[in-house]
């Protein structure tokens, strides 16, 4: 896919140039699966991979993460990982983890503690001390692997809540390293963060980096408020772009960088003849005037049950939508080993069954539900075909689906209905219809408004959205983050 980034920039540095980019994330950007006697590599899914893979493909560098297989299998796969760089501009380095370690650190601490807590859903948290022990051990292991791969001049960029603690090991092992961290999910306010038994340790972990990036101003404000409440010896100084924290004799910049997408690549794909034909075919097959679309990872934060309740309400209160409205709801399988996810899937499937059972008629089904990942061109065709996109997160760091939808709206016919609790709302509030997903009546009313919106208003709103998505693209996000990383580790001047 082509990018929309014109000029030479940090995200385009030549491979091998000083300042190699080392990306560190929980998973490598590939799924490794056994195929006969050998191994197969498939592209990974999810927001982080979608955002960063094209950046490393352009810039070159190294990606460090867990390959999703046992240490024994990794021994077999390692030589093939080296081959990966033959077809790509970047290298892969695998962190070995046993299934048990991954279960406790990832399913446990990351996804039963940090994920629900940071999305304000503390009642879903299970604060198990063993999870915390495993989290620390695994973060140290990651830190050791990164330290071993580190070369002078490298710029290390650690991603997301799973790996908050990696910076501390790295800082100890390679004191001069340039370390950046980006939190893809929200940061909670102090009254919620207070529940975390390891709240000081998590804050201290974040302060081992030179730059800590958040998605929105709200997240940065929450982080600063948590520091004031729980780590008062680390004062927050400055305002705006110069805001920083003084800790352990160092200065740590704290900034926000709303993540974007490769908008040009999405709009080019959506504009291609094959995707146009597929979109037309989808509309003809579904045969309704109002085609709504939902695209979500299986996750209780995405608010899918609220969306379905609103559709149920729309169809019962306004019978004129029967035969004339269909929601295509895609859900990509995710974290099924974490308690609560299977339950979320069952809840959604029960609702879909009930709603279809109550309203379907021969030749028309109100909800088409697909529980699987779909290829990028099929996704683009759905985005292009849909009259309305429903992004109803209860809380979301950003929500790339909302942006992808706008980029693919070649005919500018579509209306984005977006949760006010998604980070994306800060950027897209002028063109989207903002909703509170907990307000089922209000959400049903906004879906109705979206379906009734005149063509000219749709075009104007979508043009505004597309301008934002096209200018705040993922390469700009990378450039802004890398440019904000102080040139020398902990450099006091860089934070001023
Ligand atoms: P996610 O929680 O994964 O990301 P989101 O930003 O919406 O959420 O990204 C999901 C990605 O998965 C999109 O690129 C979408 O196209 C893809 N996807 C979803 N369903 C799919 C399906 N059925 N088939 C194929 N692809 C599918 C986390 C945070 C977000 C933040 C991102 C990036 O939770 O808030 O926006 O990281 O920082």
Short mmCIF file of C-alpha atoms and ligand atoms in Angstrom, two decimals:
data_model
loop_
_atom_site.label_atom_id
_atom_site.label_comp_id
_atom_site.label_asym_id
_atom_site.label_seq_id
_atom_site.Cartn_x
_atom_site.Cartn_y
_atom_site.Cartn_z
CA UNK A 1 0.00 0.00 0.00
CA UNK A 2 1.15 3.50 -0.80
CA UNK A 3 1.34 6.17 1.84
CA UNK A 4 0.10 9.72 1.67
CA UNK A 5 3.22 11.18 3.16
CA UNK A 6 4.95 13.41 0.67
CA UNK A 7 8.22 14.69 2.11
CA UNK A 8 11.21 12.89 3.58
CA UNK A 9 10.66 12.43 7.28
CA UNK A 10 11.56 10.40 10.34
CA UNK A 11 9.26 7.58 9.24
CA UNK A 12 11.14 7.38 5.93
CA UNK A 13 14.73 7.25 7.17
CA UNK A 14 16.82 4.96 4.99
CA UNK A 15 17.46 1.47 6.33
CA UNK A 16 20.78 1.26 8.10
CA UNK A 17 20.86 5.01 8.70
CA UNK A 18 21.87 6.24 12.14
CA UNK A 19 18.99 5.98 14.52
CA UNK A 20 17.67 2.51 13.69
CA UNK A 21 14.05 2.24 14.83
CA UNK A 22 13.45 -0.64 17.25
CA UNK A 23 9.76 -1.30 17.82
CA UNK A 24 8.83 -3.43 20.83
CA UNK A 25 5.33 -4.87 21.25
CA UNK A 26 3.68 -7.84 22.91
CA UNK A 27 3.22 -9.72 19.64
CA UNK A 28 5.36 -9.76 16.55
CA UNK A 29 3.40 -8.46 13.54
CA UNK A 30 3.04 -11.98 12.16
CA UNK A 31 1.06 -15.06 13.14
CA UNK A 32 3.24 -18.16 12.98
CA UNK A 33 1.38 -21.38 12.20
CA UNK A 34 2.54 -24.92 11.45
CA UNK A 35 2.01 -26.00 7.84
CA UNK A 36 2.83 -29.61 7.09
CA UNK A 37 6.49 -30.02 8.09
CA UNK A 38 7.21 -26.30 7.93
CA UNK A 39 5.90 -22.98 9.16
CA UNK A 40 3.66 -20.34 7.65
CA UNK A 41 3.75 -16.58 8.45
CA UNK A 42 0.54 -14.62 8.18
CA UNK A 43 0.09 -10.92 8.83
CA UNK A 44 -1.18 -10.11 12.32
CA UNK A 45 -4.38 -8.13 12.97
CA UNK A 46 -5.41 -5.37 15.38
CA UNK A 47 -4.88 -1.64 15.61
CA UNK A 48 -1.21 -1.63 16.51
CA UNK A 49 -0.06 -3.86 13.68
CA UNK A 50 -2.29 -2.04 11.20
CA UNK A 51 -0.67 1.24 12.24
CA UNK A 52 3.00 0.30 12.53
CA UNK A 53 3.61 -2.39 9.94
CA UNK A 54 3.54 0.05 7.01
CA UNK A 55 5.88 2.39 8.92
CA UNK A 56 8.59 -0.24 9.44
CA UNK A 57 8.03 -1.52 5.91
CA UNK A 58 8.97 1.99 4.69
CA UNK A 59 11.63 2.93 7.19
CA UNK A 60 13.33 -0.38 7.95
CA UNK A 61 14.45 -1.42 11.43
CA UNK A 62 13.75 -4.14 13.95
CA UNK A 63 10.53 -5.39 15.56
CA UNK A 64 10.82 -7.28 18.86
CA UNK A 65 7.92 -9.28 20.28
CA UNK A 66 6.50 -12.64 21.27
CA UNK A 67 5.95 -14.93 18.25
CA UNK A 68 2.92 -16.68 19.79
CA UNK A 69 4.55 -20.12 19.98
CA UNK A 70 6.36 -22.18 22.63
CA UNK A 71 10.12 -21.77 23.23
CA UNK A 72 10.60 -25.28 21.71
CA UNK A 73 8.73 -24.34 18.54
CA UNK A 74 10.62 -21.05 18.44
CA UNK A 75 13.89 -22.96 18.22
CA UNK A 76 12.59 -24.48 14.94
CA UNK A 77 11.14 -21.22 13.63
CA UNK A 78 14.13 -18.97 14.39
CA UNK A 79 15.98 -19.60 11.10
CA UNK A 80 12.78 -18.75 9.20
CA UNK A 81 12.36 -15.52 11.14
CA UNK A 82 15.71 -14.50 9.73
CA UNK A 83 14.33 -15.17 6.21
CA UNK A 84 11.50 -12.74 6.88
CA UNK A 85 13.80 -9.77 6.26
CA UNK A 86 14.43 -11.03 2.70
CA UNK A 87 10.85 -10.09 1.75
CA UNK A 88 10.48 -7.13 4.06
CA UNK A 89 12.37 -3.98 4.94
CA UNK A 90 12.62 -4.86 8.63
CA UNK A 91 13.89 -7.68 10.84
CA UNK A 92 12.12 -9.66 13.54
CA UNK A 93 13.52 -10.65 16.95
CA UNK A 94 11.49 -13.10 19.04
CA UNK A 95 11.13 -13.03 22.83
CA UNK A 96 10.72 -16.59 24.16
CA UNK A 97 7.86 -17.05 26.63
CA UNK A 98 6.29 -20.23 27.94
CA UNK A 99 2.55 -20.64 27.59
CA UNK A 100 2.21 -20.26 31.37
CA UNK A 101 4.24 -17.04 31.43
CA UNK A 102 2.20 -15.60 28.62
CA UNK A 103 -1.04 -16.61 30.28
CA UNK A 104 -0.18 -14.88 33.57
CA UNK A 105 1.37 -11.78 32.08
CA UNK A 106 -0.86 -11.26 29.04
CA UNK A 107 -4.22 -12.84 29.77
CA UNK A 108 -3.70 -12.12 33.48
CA UNK A 109 -2.04 -8.83 34.31
CA UNK A 110 -2.38 -7.05 30.98
CA UNK A 111 -5.93 -8.10 30.16
CA UNK A 112 -7.57 -8.83 33.52
CA UNK A 113 -5.99 -5.87 35.33
CA UNK A 114 -4.65 -3.06 33.15
CA UNK A 115 -7.05 -3.32 30.20
CA UNK A 116 -10.32 -3.15 32.19
CA UNK A 117 -8.92 -0.64 34.70
CA UNK A 118 -7.63 1.72 32.00
CA UNK A 119 -11.05 1.52 30.27
CA UNK A 120 -12.77 2.56 33.53
CA UNK A 121 -14.27 -0.91 34.04
CA UNK A 122 -12.67 -1.72 37.40
CA UNK A 123 -15.35 -4.24 38.32
CA UNK A 124 -13.92 -6.50 35.62
CA UNK A 125 -10.44 -6.42 37.22
CA UNK A 126 -8.93 -9.35 39.10
CA UNK A 127 -5.94 -8.08 41.07
CA UNK A 128 -4.07 -11.39 41.43
CA UNK A 129 -0.56 -10.97 42.95
CA UNK A 130 0.84 -13.80 40.75
CA UNK A 131 -0.19 -11.82 37.66
CA UNK A 132 1.88 -8.89 38.87
CA UNK A 133 4.91 -11.13 39.54
CA UNK A 134 4.65 -12.60 36.02
CA UNK A 135 4.19 -9.14 34.48
CA UNK A 136 7.40 -7.92 36.07
CA UNK A 137 9.35 -11.05 35.07
CA UNK A 138 8.15 -10.96 31.46
CA UNK A 139 8.79 -7.22 31.15
CA UNK A 140 12.34 -7.84 32.43
CA UNK A 141 12.76 -10.60 29.81
CA UNK A 142 11.66 -8.25 27.05
CA UNK A 143 14.03 -5.62 28.44
CA UNK A 144 16.93 -8.12 28.32
CA UNK A 145 16.20 -9.09 24.70
CA UNK A 146 15.99 -5.44 23.65
CA UNK A 147 19.20 -4.61 25.55
CA UNK A 148 21.01 -7.47 23.76
CA UNK A 149 19.80 -6.25 20.34
CA UNK A 150 20.47 -2.58 21.06
CA UNK A 151 23.12 -0.71 19.08
CA UNK A 152 24.41 2.81 19.75
CA UNK A 153 22.17 5.36 18.05
CA UNK A 154 19.08 3.11 18.15
CA UNK A 155 15.80 4.61 19.04
CA UNK A 156 13.66 2.22 21.06
CA UNK A 157 9.89 2.62 20.86
CA UNK A 158 7.93 0.41 23.27
CA UNK A 159 4.22 -0.03 22.65
CA UNK A 160 1.31 -0.36 24.94
CA UNK A 161 0.20 -1.38 28.39
CA UNK A 162 1.60 -4.92 28.31
CA UNK A 163 5.14 -3.61 28.28
CA UNK A 164 5.10 -0.56 30.54
CA UNK A 165 7.89 -2.10 32.66
CA UNK A 166 10.38 -2.74 29.82
CA UNK A 167 11.87 0.75 30.14
CA UNK A 168 13.16 0.15 33.67
CA UNK A 169 15.27 -2.86 32.66
CA UNK A 170 16.55 -1.06 29.60
CA UNK A 171 17.37 2.08 31.52
CA UNK A 172 19.41 -0.04 33.95
CA UNK A 173 21.14 -2.07 31.22
CA UNK A 174 21.70 0.70 28.65
CA UNK A 175 21.54 3.99 30.57
CA UNK A 176 22.12 6.14 27.48
CA UNK A 177 19.43 4.54 25.29
CA UNK A 178 16.72 6.77 23.79
CA UNK A 179 13.48 5.29 25.02
CA UNK A 180 9.97 6.18 23.99
CA UNK A 181 6.70 4.63 25.09
CA UNK A 182 3.25 4.98 23.54
CA UNK A 183 0.05 3.99 25.32
CA UNK A 184 -2.54 2.93 22.74
CA UNK A 185 -5.34 2.70 25.29
CA UNK A 186 -6.80 5.40 27.55
CA UNK A 187 -5.21 6.42 30.85
CA UNK A 188 -7.76 6.44 33.69
CA UNK A 189 -8.52 9.25 36.14
CA UNK A 190 -7.09 9.05 39.71
CA UNK A 191 -10.24 7.72 41.41
CA UNK A 192 -10.12 4.65 39.14
CA UNK A 193 -6.32 4.27 38.95
CA UNK A 194 -6.30 4.38 42.78
CA UNK A 195 -7.70 0.82 42.88
CA UNK A 196 -4.51 -0.64 41.40
CA UNK A 197 -2.44 -2.24 44.17
CA UNK A 198 0.73 -1.54 42.12
CA UNK A 199 -0.13 2.02 41.16
CA UNK A 200 3.19 3.57 42.24
CA UNK A 201 5.19 0.91 40.46
CA UNK A 202 3.28 1.43 37.21
CA UNK A 203 3.82 5.19 37.36
CA UNK A 204 7.52 4.73 38.13
CA UNK A 205 7.77 2.24 35.25
CA UNK A 206 6.45 4.86 32.83
CA UNK A 207 8.93 7.43 34.11
CA UNK A 208 11.89 5.28 33.01
CA UNK A 209 11.26 6.45 29.41
CA UNK A 210 12.38 9.74 27.88
CA UNK A 211 9.01 10.32 26.27
CA UNK A 212 5.61 8.93 27.22
CA UNK A 213 2.96 9.42 24.54
CA UNK A 214 -0.80 9.23 25.01
CA UNK A 215 -3.65 9.22 22.49
CA UNK A 216 -5.48 12.31 23.74
CA UNK A 217 -5.19 15.35 25.98
CA UNK A 218 -7.66 13.66 28.34
CA UNK A 219 -5.27 10.73 28.85
CA UNK A 220 -2.31 12.99 29.49
CA UNK A 221 -4.31 15.04 31.99
CA UNK A 222 -5.33 11.85 33.79
CA UNK A 223 -1.72 10.68 33.92
CA UNK A 224 -0.54 14.01 35.33
CA UNK A 225 -3.34 13.92 37.91
CA UNK A 226 -2.35 10.37 38.94
CA UNK A 227 1.27 11.46 39.36
CA UNK A 228 0.19 14.33 41.59
CA UNK A 229 -1.98 11.99 43.64
CA UNK A 230 0.24 8.92 43.94
CA UNK A 231 3.81 9.98 43.13
CA UNK A 232 4.05 13.54 44.47
CA UNK A 233 7.85 13.37 44.54
CA UNK A 234 7.73 13.44 40.70
CA UNK A 235 6.45 16.95 39.94
CA UNK A 236 4.74 17.72 36.64
CA UNK A 237 6.14 20.93 35.12
CA UNK A 238 5.41 23.06 32.08
CA UNK A 239 2.38 23.30 29.87
CA UNK A 240 1.35 22.08 26.44
CA UNK A 241 4.21 20.77 24.31
CA UNK A 242 6.71 21.46 27.08
CA UNK A 243 4.98 19.44 29.78
CA UNK A 244 7.37 17.09 31.56
CA UNK A 245 7.94 15.21 34.77
CA UNK A 246 11.05 15.45 36.90
CA UNK A 247 11.98 12.09 38.36
CA UNK A 248 15.17 10.41 39.58
CA UNK A 249 17.29 13.30 38.27
CA UNK A 250 15.81 13.03 34.76
CA UNK A 251 13.14 14.80 32.77
CA UNK A 252 10.42 12.80 31.06
CA UNK A 253 8.33 14.44 28.37
CA UNK A 254 4.61 13.68 28.46
CA UNK A 255 2.71 14.49 25.28
CA UNK A 256 -0.25 13.24 23.28
CA UNK A 257 -0.26 12.01 19.70
CA UNK A 258 -3.63 10.86 18.30
CA UNK A 259 -2.83 7.84 16.14
CA UNK A 260 -3.90 7.92 12.48
CA UNK A 261 -4.18 5.46 9.60
CA UNK A 262 -2.58 5.16 6.18
CA UNK A 263 -5.53 7.09 4.74
CA UNK A 264 -4.27 7.21 1.15
CA UNK A 265 -3.75 3.47 1.09
CA UNK A 266 -7.29 2.86 2.34
CA UNK A 267 -8.88 5.35 -0.08
CA UNK A 268 -6.86 4.01 -3.04
CA UNK A 269 -7.95 0.49 -2.19
CA UNK A 270 -11.59 1.53 -1.76
CA UNK A 271 -11.40 3.41 -5.08
CA UNK A 272 -10.07 0.43 -7.03
CA UNK A 273 -12.29 -1.15 -9.68
CA UNK A 274 -12.43 -4.51 -7.91
CA UNK A 275 -13.47 -3.01 -4.57
CA UNK A 276 -16.03 -0.75 -6.30
CA UNK A 277 -17.54 -3.82 -7.98
CA UNK A 278 -17.58 -5.78 -4.73
CA UNK A 279 -19.22 -2.85 -2.88
CA UNK A 280 -21.93 -2.62 -5.55
CA UNK A 281 -22.47 -6.36 -5.31
CA UNK A 282 -22.76 -6.20 -1.51
CA UNK A 283 -25.38 -3.46 -1.77
CA UNK A 284 -27.32 -5.38 -4.38
CA UNK A 285 -27.15 -8.63 -2.39
CA UNK A 286 -28.23 -7.01 0.87
CA UNK A 287 -30.92 -5.07 -0.98
CA UNK A 288 -31.67 -2.40 1.66
CA UNK A 289 -31.66 1.42 1.48
CA UNK A 290 -29.93 1.66 4.86
CA UNK A 291 -26.85 -0.46 5.19
CA UNK A 292 -25.19 -0.05 8.59
CA UNK A 293 -21.79 -1.50 9.47
CA UNK A 294 -20.02 -2.39 12.70
CA UNK A 295 -16.38 -3.59 12.74
CA UNK A 296 -15.01 -4.49 16.14
CA UNK A 297 -12.56 -6.80 17.80
CA UNK A 298 -14.38 -9.12 20.18
CA UNK A 299 -14.08 -6.95 23.29
CA UNK A 300 -16.47 -5.73 25.99
CA UNK A 301 -15.08 -2.19 25.65
CA UNK A 302 -16.41 -1.91 22.09
CA UNK A 303 -20.03 -1.64 23.28
CA UNK A 304 -21.44 -4.10 20.73
CA UNK A 305 -24.36 -5.21 22.98
CA UNK A 306 -25.43 -1.55 23.32
CA UNK A 307 -25.32 -1.14 19.55
CA UNK A 308 -27.48 -4.24 19.08
CA UNK A 309 -29.99 -3.06 21.70
CA UNK A 310 -30.27 0.23 19.83
CA UNK A 311 -30.96 -1.66 16.59
CA UNK A 312 -33.58 -3.75 18.39
CA UNK A 313 -35.20 -0.54 19.60
CA UNK A 314 -35.06 1.10 16.16
CA UNK A 315 -36.82 -1.85 14.56
CA UNK A 316 -39.49 -2.14 17.23
CA UNK A 317 -40.22 1.60 17.53
CA UNK A 318 -39.99 2.36 13.84
CA UNK A 319 -41.40 -0.54 11.81
CA UNK A 320 -40.73 1.40 8.60
CA UNK A 321 -37.11 0.21 8.89
CA UNK A 322 -38.09 -3.45 8.58
CA UNK A 323 -36.94 -4.78 5.21
CA UNK A 324 -35.10 -1.45 4.74
CA UNK A 325 -32.28 -1.59 7.29
CA UNK A 326 -29.51 -4.15 7.79
CA UNK A 327 -26.58 -4.06 10.18
CA UNK A 328 -23.53 -6.01 9.04
CA UNK A 329 -21.60 -6.64 12.25
CA UNK A 330 -18.07 -8.00 11.86
CA UNK A 331 -16.32 -9.20 14.93
CA UNK A 332 -12.74 -10.36 14.80
CA UNK A 333 -11.92 -13.11 17.36
CA UNK A 334 -9.66 -11.87 20.14
CA UNK A 335 -8.45 -12.84 23.64
CA UNK A 336 -10.83 -15.76 23.90
CA UNK A 337 -8.66 -17.16 26.70
CA UNK A 338 -9.44 -14.15 28.92
CA UNK A 339 -12.51 -14.52 31.16
CA UNK A 340 -15.31 -12.24 30.03
CA UNK A 341 -14.53 -12.44 26.31
CA UNK A 342 -16.27 -15.74 25.72
CA UNK A 343 -19.19 -14.39 27.72
CA UNK A 344 -19.24 -11.25 25.55
CA UNK A 345 -19.33 -13.42 22.43
CA UNK A 346 -22.20 -15.47 23.83
CA UNK A 347 -24.10 -12.32 24.79
CA UNK A 348 -23.69 -10.83 21.32
CA UNK A 349 -24.69 -14.08 19.62
CA UNK A 350 -27.75 -14.42 21.85
CA UNK A 351 -28.81 -10.85 21.00
CA UNK A 352 -28.25 -11.37 17.27
CA UNK A 353 -30.31 -14.58 17.42
CA UNK A 354 -33.12 -12.88 19.35
CA UNK A 355 -33.26 -9.81 17.11
CA UNK A 356 -33.16 -11.84 13.92
CA UNK A 357 -35.68 -14.29 15.36
CA UNK A 358 -38.05 -11.47 16.23
CA UNK A 359 -37.79 -9.35 13.08
CA UNK A 360 -36.43 -11.33 10.11
CA UNK A 361 -38.75 -11.95 7.19
CA UNK A 362 -38.31 -14.14 4.11
CA UNK A 363 -35.58 -12.45 2.04
CA UNK A 364 -34.46 -10.05 4.81
CA UNK A 365 -32.35 -10.44 7.94
CA UNK A 366 -31.80 -7.35 10.11
CA UNK A 367 -28.35 -8.35 11.42
CA UNK A 368 -25.71 -10.14 9.40
CA UNK A 369 -23.13 -11.28 11.91
CA UNK A 370 -19.64 -12.49 10.92
CA UNK A 371 -17.31 -13.73 13.64
CA UNK A 372 -14.00 -13.79 11.79
CA UNK A 373 -11.28 -11.64 10.34
CA UNK A 374 -11.95 -10.51 6.76
CA UNK A 375 -9.33 -9.62 4.12
CA UNK A 376 -8.45 -5.95 3.71
CA UNK A 377 -10.17 -5.56 0.30
CA UNK A 378 -13.41 -7.08 1.60
CA UNK A 379 -13.26 -4.71 4.58
CA UNK A 380 -12.71 -1.76 2.21
CA UNK A 381 -15.72 -2.87 0.12
CA UNK A 382 -17.90 -2.98 3.23
CA UNK A 383 -16.68 0.44 4.36
CA UNK A 384 -17.38 1.84 0.90
CA UNK A 385 -20.82 0.25 0.67
CA UNK A 386 -22.09 1.20 4.14
CA UNK A 387 -24.46 4.16 4.57
CA UNK A 388 -23.77 4.31 8.28
CA UNK A 389 -20.85 3.13 10.41
CA UNK A 390 -21.58 2.46 14.08
CA UNK A 391 -18.52 2.81 16.37
CA UNK A 392 -20.02 2.57 19.85
CA UNK A 393 -17.05 1.98 22.21
CA UNK A 394 -17.65 2.43 25.93
CA UNK A 395 -14.13 3.81 26.00
CA UNK A 396 -11.42 3.55 23.36
CA UNK A 397 -7.87 4.86 23.05
CA UNK A 398 -8.61 6.06 19.51
CA UNK A 399 -10.72 3.70 17.29
CA UNK A 400 -9.13 3.19 13.91
CA UNK A 401 -12.28 1.68 12.43
CA UNK A 402 -13.94 5.12 12.48
CA UNK A 403 -11.02 6.56 10.50
CA UNK A 404 -10.81 3.64 8.07
CA UNK A 405 -14.51 4.04 7.31
CA UNK A 406 -14.07 7.72 6.44
CA UNK A 407 -11.04 7.03 4.24
CA UNK A 408 -13.00 4.41 2.27
CA UNK A 409 -16.11 6.55 1.72
CA UNK A 410 -15.26 7.26 -1.91
CA UNK A 411 -18.78 8.50 -2.74
CA UNK A 412 -19.16 10.46 0.52
CA UNK A 413 -22.59 8.99 1.13
CA UNK A 414 -21.85 7.56 4.56
CA UNK A 415 -22.51 8.87 8.07
CA UNK A 416 -20.19 8.10 10.98
CA UNK A 417 -21.97 7.50 14.29
CA UNK A 418 -19.20 7.65 16.89
CA UNK A 419 -18.97 7.20 20.65
CA UNK A 420 -18.05 10.36 22.51
CA UNK A 421 -15.82 8.10 24.66
CA UNK A 422 -13.54 7.07 21.78
CA UNK A 423 -10.31 9.05 21.47
CA UNK A 424 -11.26 9.63 17.82
CA UNK A 425 -14.19 11.81 18.96
CA UNK A 426 -11.74 14.62 19.77
CA UNK A 427 -10.68 14.81 16.12
CA UNK A 428 -13.88 13.77 14.34
CA UNK A 429 -16.53 15.53 16.41
CA UNK A 430 -17.38 18.06 13.71
CA UNK A 431 -18.30 15.60 11.00
CA UNK A 432 -19.56 12.63 13.00
CA UNK A 433 -22.79 12.16 14.95
CA UNK A 434 -21.51 11.70 18.50
CA UNK A 435 -23.38 9.37 20.82
CA UNK A 436 -23.28 8.09 24.38
CA UNK A 437 -23.38 4.30 23.86
CA UNK A 438 -25.01 3.75 27.25
CA UNK A 439 -27.99 5.79 26.07
CA UNK A 440 -29.86 3.19 23.99
CA UNK A 441 -32.75 5.55 23.21
CA UNK A 442 -30.36 8.31 22.09
CA UNK A 443 -28.31 5.87 20.03
CA UNK A 444 -31.40 4.53 18.24
CA UNK A 445 -32.45 8.14 17.54
CA UNK A 446 -29.00 8.97 16.09
CA UNK A 447 -29.11 5.88 13.84
CA UNK A 448 -32.47 7.14 12.59
CA UNK A 449 -30.98 10.65 12.07
CA UNK A 450 -28.08 9.13 10.15
CA UNK A 451 -30.43 7.17 7.89
CA UNK A 452 -32.54 10.26 7.24
CA UNK A 453 -29.68 12.70 6.67
CA UNK A 454 -29.92 14.54 3.31
CA UNK A 455 -27.26 13.72 0.73
CA UNK A 456 -25.74 17.22 0.81
CA UNK A 457 -25.22 17.19 4.58
CA UNK A 458 -23.67 13.71 4.35
CA UNK A 459 -21.27 14.93 1.71
CA UNK A 460 -20.26 18.00 3.72
CA UNK A 461 -19.75 16.05 6.93
CA UNK A 462 -17.83 13.27 5.22
CA UNK A 463 -15.59 15.81 3.45
CA UNK A 464 -14.67 17.31 6.82
CA UNK A 465 -13.95 13.88 8.26
CA UNK A 466 -11.85 12.88 5.28
CA UNK A 467 -9.77 16.05 5.49
CA UNK A 468 -8.94 15.26 9.09
CA UNK A 469 -8.18 11.58 8.48
CA UNK A 470 -6.03 12.41 5.44
CA UNK A 471 -3.93 15.05 7.19
CA UNK A 472 -3.56 13.36 10.60
CA UNK A 473 -2.23 10.14 9.08
CA UNK A 474 -0.14 7.43 10.67
CA UNK A 475 3.16 8.61 9.17
CA UNK A 476 2.62 12.02 10.68
CA UNK A 477 1.90 10.32 14.01
CA UNK A 478 5.22 8.47 13.78
CA UNK A 479 7.11 11.61 12.76
CA UNK A 480 5.58 13.64 15.56
CA UNK A 481 6.41 10.99 18.14
CA UNK A 482 9.98 10.46 16.96
CA UNK A 483 10.59 14.20 16.65
CA UNK A 484 9.46 14.69 20.24
CA UNK A 485 11.84 12.04 21.58
CA UNK A 486 14.73 13.96 23.14
CA UNK A 487 17.92 13.61 21.11
CA UNK A 488 19.92 12.34 24.08
CA UNK A 489 18.49 10.10 26.77
CA UNK A 490 16.98 12.03 29.64
CA UNK A 491 18.27 15.29 28.14
CA UNK A 492 16.93 18.06 30.31
CA UNK A 493 16.84 20.50 27.39
CA UNK A 494 14.75 18.15 25.23
CA UNK A 495 11.87 18.40 27.64
CA UNK A 496 11.79 22.18 27.82
P1 LIG B 1 -8.08 -2.05 18.84
O1 LIG B 1 -8.75 -2.16 20.18
O2 LIG B 1 -7.74 -3.32 18.16
O3 LIG B 1 -6.79 -1.12 18.93
P2 LIG B 1 -9.16 -0.30 16.63
O4 LIG B 1 -8.43 0.98 16.75
O5 LIG B 1 -10.59 -0.11 16.22
O6 LIG B 1 -9.15 -1.17 17.94
O7 LIG B 1 -8.44 -1.17 15.54
C1 LIG B 1 -8.98 -2.40 15.11
C2 LIG B 1 -8.32 -2.83 13.81
O8 LIG B 1 -8.71 -4.17 13.53
C3 LIG B 1 -8.76 -1.98 12.63
O9 LIG B 1 -7.62 -1.69 11.85
C4 LIG B 1 -9.75 -2.86 11.87
O10 LIG B 1 -9.72 -2.68 10.49
C5 LIG B 1 -9.29 -4.25 12.23
N1 LIG B 1 -10.45 -5.18 12.28
C6 LIG B 1 -11.46 -5.16 13.16
N2 LIG B 1 -12.35 -6.13 12.88
C7 LIG B 1 -11.90 -6.78 11.80
C8 LIG B 1 -12.36 -7.90 11.02
N3 LIG B 1 -13.46 -8.59 11.31
N4 LIG B 1 -11.59 -8.27 9.98
C9 LIG B 1 -10.46 -7.62 9.68
N5 LIG B 1 -9.98 -6.57 10.37
C10 LIG B 1 -10.68 -6.17 11.42
C11 LIG B 1 -6.04 -0.53 20.02
C12 LIG B 1 -6.84 0.45 20.89
C13 LIG B 1 -7.53 1.48 20.02
C14 LIG B 1 -6.48 2.21 19.15
C15 LIG B 1 -5.58 1.23 18.44
C16 LIG B 1 -4.40 1.93 17.77
O11 LIG B 1 -7.82 -0.26 21.67
O12 LIG B 1 -8.24 2.42 20.81
O13 LIG B 1 -7.15 2.99 18.19
O14 LIG B 1 -5.03 0.26 19.34
O15 LIG B 1 -3.70 2.71 18.70
#
